[in-house]
PDB file of C-alpha atoms in Angstrom:
ATOM      1  CA  VAL A  18      -2.029  76.403  21.746  1.00 95.00           C
ATOM      2  CA  GLN A  19      -3.959  76.835  24.994  1.00 97.00           C
ATOM      3  CA  LEU A  20      -5.564  73.963  26.856  1.00 98.00           C
ATOM      4  CA  GLN A  21      -8.238  74.483  29.513  1.00 97.00           C
ATOM      5  CA  ALA A  22      -9.116  71.400  31.540  1.00 97.00           C
ATOM      6  CA  SER A  23     -12.233  71.181  33.672  1.00 97.00           C
ATOM      7  CA  GLY A  24     -14.575  68.674  35.246  1.00 97.00           C
ATOM      8  CA  GLY A  25     -12.549  67.484  38.201  1.00 97.00           C
ATOM      9  CA  GLY A  26     -14.072  67.055  41.614  1.00 97.00           C
ATOM     10  CA  LEU A  27     -14.940  64.558  44.295  1.00 98.00           C
ATOM     11  CA  ALA A  28     -16.344  61.137  43.481  1.00 98.00           C
ATOM     12  CA  GLN A  29     -16.968  57.980  45.426  1.00 98.00           C
ATOM     13  CA  ALA A  30     -15.247  54.740  44.569  1.00 98.00           C
ATOM     14  CA  GLY A  31     -17.157  53.077  41.767  1.00 98.00           C
ATOM     15  CA  GLY A  32     -18.481  56.388  40.547  1.00 98.00           C
ATOM     16  CA  SER A  33     -17.846  58.387  37.394  1.00 98.00           C
ATOM     17  CA  LEU A  34     -16.528  61.743  36.316  1.00 98.00           C
ATOM     18  CA  ARG A  35     -15.999  63.329  32.921  1.00 98.00           C
ATOM     19  CA  LEU A  36     -13.127  65.675  32.280  1.00 98.00           C
ATOM     20  CA  SER A  37     -13.114  68.165  29.431  1.00 98.00           C
ATOM     21  CA  CYS A  38     -10.243  69.918  27.716  1.00 98.00           C
ATOM     22  CA  ALA A  39     -11.039  72.938  25.567  1.00 98.00           C
ATOM     23  CA  VAL A  40      -8.410  73.649  22.921  1.00 98.00           C
ATOM     24  CA  SER A  41      -7.750  77.063  21.437  1.00 97.00           C
ATOM     25  CA  GLY A  42      -5.108  78.414  19.117  1.00 96.00           C
ATOM     26  CA  ARG A  43      -5.091  75.383  16.814  1.00 95.00           C
ATOM     27  CA  THR A  44      -7.753  73.169  15.335  1.00 95.00           C
ATOM     28  CA  LEU A  45      -8.154  69.982  17.318  1.00 96.00           C
ATOM     29  CA  SER A  46      -8.009  67.851  14.180  1.00 94.00           C
ATOM     30  CA  SER A  47      -4.355  68.854  13.709  1.00 95.00           C
ATOM     31  CA  LEU A  48      -3.282  67.709  17.176  1.00 96.00           C
ATOM     32  CA  ASP A  49      -2.633  64.468  19.019  1.00 97.00           C
ATOM     33  CA  MET A  50      -4.232  64.810  22.444  1.00 97.00           C
ATOM     34  CA  GLY A  51      -3.535  63.095  25.710  1.00 97.00           C
ATOM     35  CA  TRP A  52      -4.330  62.956  29.397  1.00 98.00           C
ATOM     36  CA  PHE A  53      -1.754  62.546  32.130  1.00 98.00           C
ATOM     37  CA  ARG A  54      -2.066  62.557  35.902  1.00 98.00           C
ATOM     38  CA  GLN A  55       0.067  63.194  38.940  1.00 98.00           C
ATOM     39  CA  ALA A  56      -0.819  61.738  42.312  1.00 97.00           C
ATOM     40  CA  PRO A  57       0.531  63.275  45.531  1.00 93.00           C
ATOM     41  CA  GLY A  58       4.166  62.349  45.995  1.00 95.00           C
ATOM     42  CA  LYS A  59       4.389  60.598  42.642  1.00 97.00           C
ATOM     43  CA  GLU A  60       5.657  61.427  39.186  1.00 97.00           C
ATOM     44  CA  ARG A  61       3.349  62.428  36.385  1.00 97.00           C
ATOM     45  CA  GLU A  62       2.117  59.430  34.412  1.00 97.00           C
ATOM     46  CA  PHE A  63       0.377  58.813  31.129  1.00 97.00           C
ATOM     47  CA  VAL A  64      -3.345  57.986  31.225  1.00 98.00           C
ATOM     48  CA  ALA A  65      -4.818  58.059  27.729  1.00 98.00           C
ATOM     49  CA  ALA A  66      -4.221  59.398  24.247  1.00 97.00           C
ATOM     50  CA  SER A  67      -6.401  60.360  21.322  1.00 96.00           C
ATOM     51  CA  PRO A  68      -4.205  60.505  18.225  1.00 95.00           C
ATOM     52  CA  LYS A  69      -5.488  62.539  15.317  1.00 93.00           C
ATOM     53  CA  ARG A  70      -5.331  59.604  12.889  1.00 93.00           C
ATOM     54  CA  LEU A  71      -5.108  56.481  15.028  1.00 93.00           C
ATOM     55  CA  ASN A  72      -7.242  54.699  17.605  1.00 96.00           C
ATOM     56  CA  PRO A  73      -7.046  55.835  21.220  1.00 97.00           C
ATOM     57  CA  PHE A  74      -4.711  54.024  23.583  1.00 97.00           C
ATOM     58  CA  TYR A  75      -4.564  53.771  27.359  1.00 97.00           C
ATOM     59  CA  SER A  76      -2.344  52.927  30.263  1.00 97.00           C
ATOM     60  CA  ASN A  77      -2.942  49.479  31.701  1.00 97.00           C
ATOM     61  CA  SER A  78      -4.153  50.998  34.953  1.00 97.00           C
ATOM     62  CA  VAL A  79      -7.192  52.646  33.340  1.00 98.00           C
ATOM     63  CA  LYS A  80      -7.874  50.413  30.325  1.00 98.00           C
ATOM     64  CA  GLY A  81     -11.484  49.269  30.320  1.00 98.00           C
ATOM     65  CA  ARG A  82     -12.553  51.981  32.765  1.00 98.00           C
ATOM     66  CA  PHE A  83     -11.611  55.255  31.072  1.00 98.00           C
ATOM     67  CA  THR A  84     -12.570  56.404  27.591  1.00 98.00           C
ATOM     68  CA  VAL A  85     -10.996  59.295  25.717  1.00 98.00           C
ATOM     69  CA  SER A  86     -12.914  60.988  22.930  1.00 97.00           C
ATOM     70  CA  ARG A  87     -12.738  64.138  20.896  1.00 96.00           C
ATOM     71  CA  ASP A  88     -15.227  66.518  19.338  1.00 95.00           C
ATOM     72  CA  ASN A  89     -13.349  68.271  16.558  1.00 91.00           C
ATOM     73  CA  ALA A  90     -16.269  70.588  15.869  1.00 94.00           C
ATOM     74  CA  GLU A  91     -16.201  71.825  19.479  1.00 95.00           C
ATOM     75  CA  ASN A  92     -12.384  71.685  19.717  1.00 96.00           C
ATOM     76  CA  THR A  93     -12.781  69.711  22.915  1.00 98.00           C
ATOM     77  CA  VAL A  94     -11.361  66.442  24.211  1.00 98.00           C
ATOM     78  CA  TYR A  95     -13.055  64.392  26.915  1.00 98.00           C
ATOM     79  CA  LEU A  96     -11.975  61.764  29.400  1.00 98.00           C
ATOM     80  CA  GLN A  97     -14.861  59.674  30.688  1.00 98.00           C
ATOM     81  CA  MET A  98     -13.785  57.968  33.897  1.00 98.00           C
ATOM     82  CA  ASN A  99     -15.920  55.100  35.175  1.00 98.00           C
ATOM     83  CA  SER A 100     -15.471  52.625  38.007  1.00 98.00           C
ATOM     84  CA  LEU A 101     -13.243  55.098  39.774  1.00 98.00           C
ATOM     85  CA  LYS A 102     -10.838  53.862  42.418  1.00 98.00           C
ATOM     86  CA  PRO A 103      -9.147  55.755  45.263  1.00 97.00           C
ATOM     87  CA  GLU A 104      -5.843  55.252  43.430  1.00 97.00           C
ATOM     88  CA  ASP A 105      -7.208  57.362  40.576  1.00 98.00           C
ATOM     89  CA  THR A 106      -6.930  60.386  42.871  1.00 98.00           C
ATOM     90  CA  ALA A 107      -4.602  62.852  41.149  1.00 98.00           C
ATOM     91  CA  VAL A 108      -4.319  66.113  39.305  1.00 98.00           C
ATOM     92  CA  TYR A 109      -5.247  65.367  35.709  1.00 98.00           C
ATOM     93  CA  TYR A 110      -3.547  67.256  32.900  1.00 98.00           C
ATOM     94  CA  CYS A 111      -4.617  67.664  29.326  1.00 98.00           C
ATOM     95  CA  ALA A 112      -1.785  67.699  26.795  1.00 98.00           C
ATOM     96  CA  ALA A 113      -1.312  68.219  23.079  1.00 97.00           C
ATOM     97  CA  ASP A 114       1.336  67.349  20.544  1.00 96.00           C
ATOM     98  CA  GLN A 115       1.684  68.560  16.978  1.00 93.00           C
ATOM     99  CA  VAL A 116       3.219  65.300  15.767  1.00 89.00           C
ATOM    100  CA  SER A 117       2.594  62.277  17.975  1.00 90.00           C
ATOM    101  CA  MET A 118       1.523  61.629  21.559  1.00 90.00           C
ATOM    102  CA  SER A 119       3.416  58.327  21.375  1.00 87.00           C
ATOM    103  CA  THR A 120       6.602  60.134  22.403  1.00 85.00           C
ATOM    104  CA  MET A 121       4.971  60.957  25.763  1.00 88.00           C
ATOM    105  CA  THR A 122       6.587  64.397  25.603  1.00 92.00           C
ATOM    106  CA  PRO A 123       3.741  66.714  24.616  1.00 95.00           C
ATOM    107  CA  ASP A 124       4.377  70.147  23.191  1.00 95.00           C
ATOM    108  CA  TYR A 125       1.627  71.769  25.255  1.00 97.00           C
ATOM    109  CA  TRP A 126       0.112  71.288  28.709  1.00 97.00           C
ATOM    110  CA  GLY A 127      -3.077  72.455  30.350  1.00 96.00           C
ATOM    111  CA  GLN A 128      -3.318  73.676  33.916  1.00 93.00           C
ATOM    112  CA  GLY A 129      -4.625  70.500  35.543  1.00 94.00           C
ATOM    113  CA  THR A 130      -7.846  69.603  37.292  1.00 98.00           C
ATOM    114  CA  LEU A 131      -8.030  67.734  40.605  1.00 98.00           C
ATOM    115  CA  VAL A 132      -9.866  64.432  40.864  1.00 98.00           C
ATOM    116  CA  THR A 133     -10.416  62.984  44.328  1.00 98.00           C
ATOM    117  CA  VAL A 134     -11.924  59.528  44.773  1.00 98.00           C
ATOM    118  CA  SER A 135     -13.088  58.563  48.232  1.00 97.00           C
ATOM    119  CA  SER A 136     -13.319  54.970  49.406  1.00 93.00           C
TER     120      SER A 136
END
């Protein structure tokens, strides 16, 4: 499975960005998908998940502001980020798991895309 994340960039506080993750090597419908992020000097943390059979779930820090969605026909997962805050600045990673993203230990990782939010 290969994951290609894109869509990062610079945004102002209160603004929006949409990240994309193109999946190849497996059909998206067979995978749980997730987004994680790593801020400078901090450990990688969970952001959002799109399970293949369950409703999406989010970390408390982004709930109500970020929305994860998937397009199985395009084999692509999206992370719509609204009301961005400077503390959302991080490298965002797309991840996939063959069984369940609930374990927070994905089988596959993408290369990361940088999101910078200015105040």
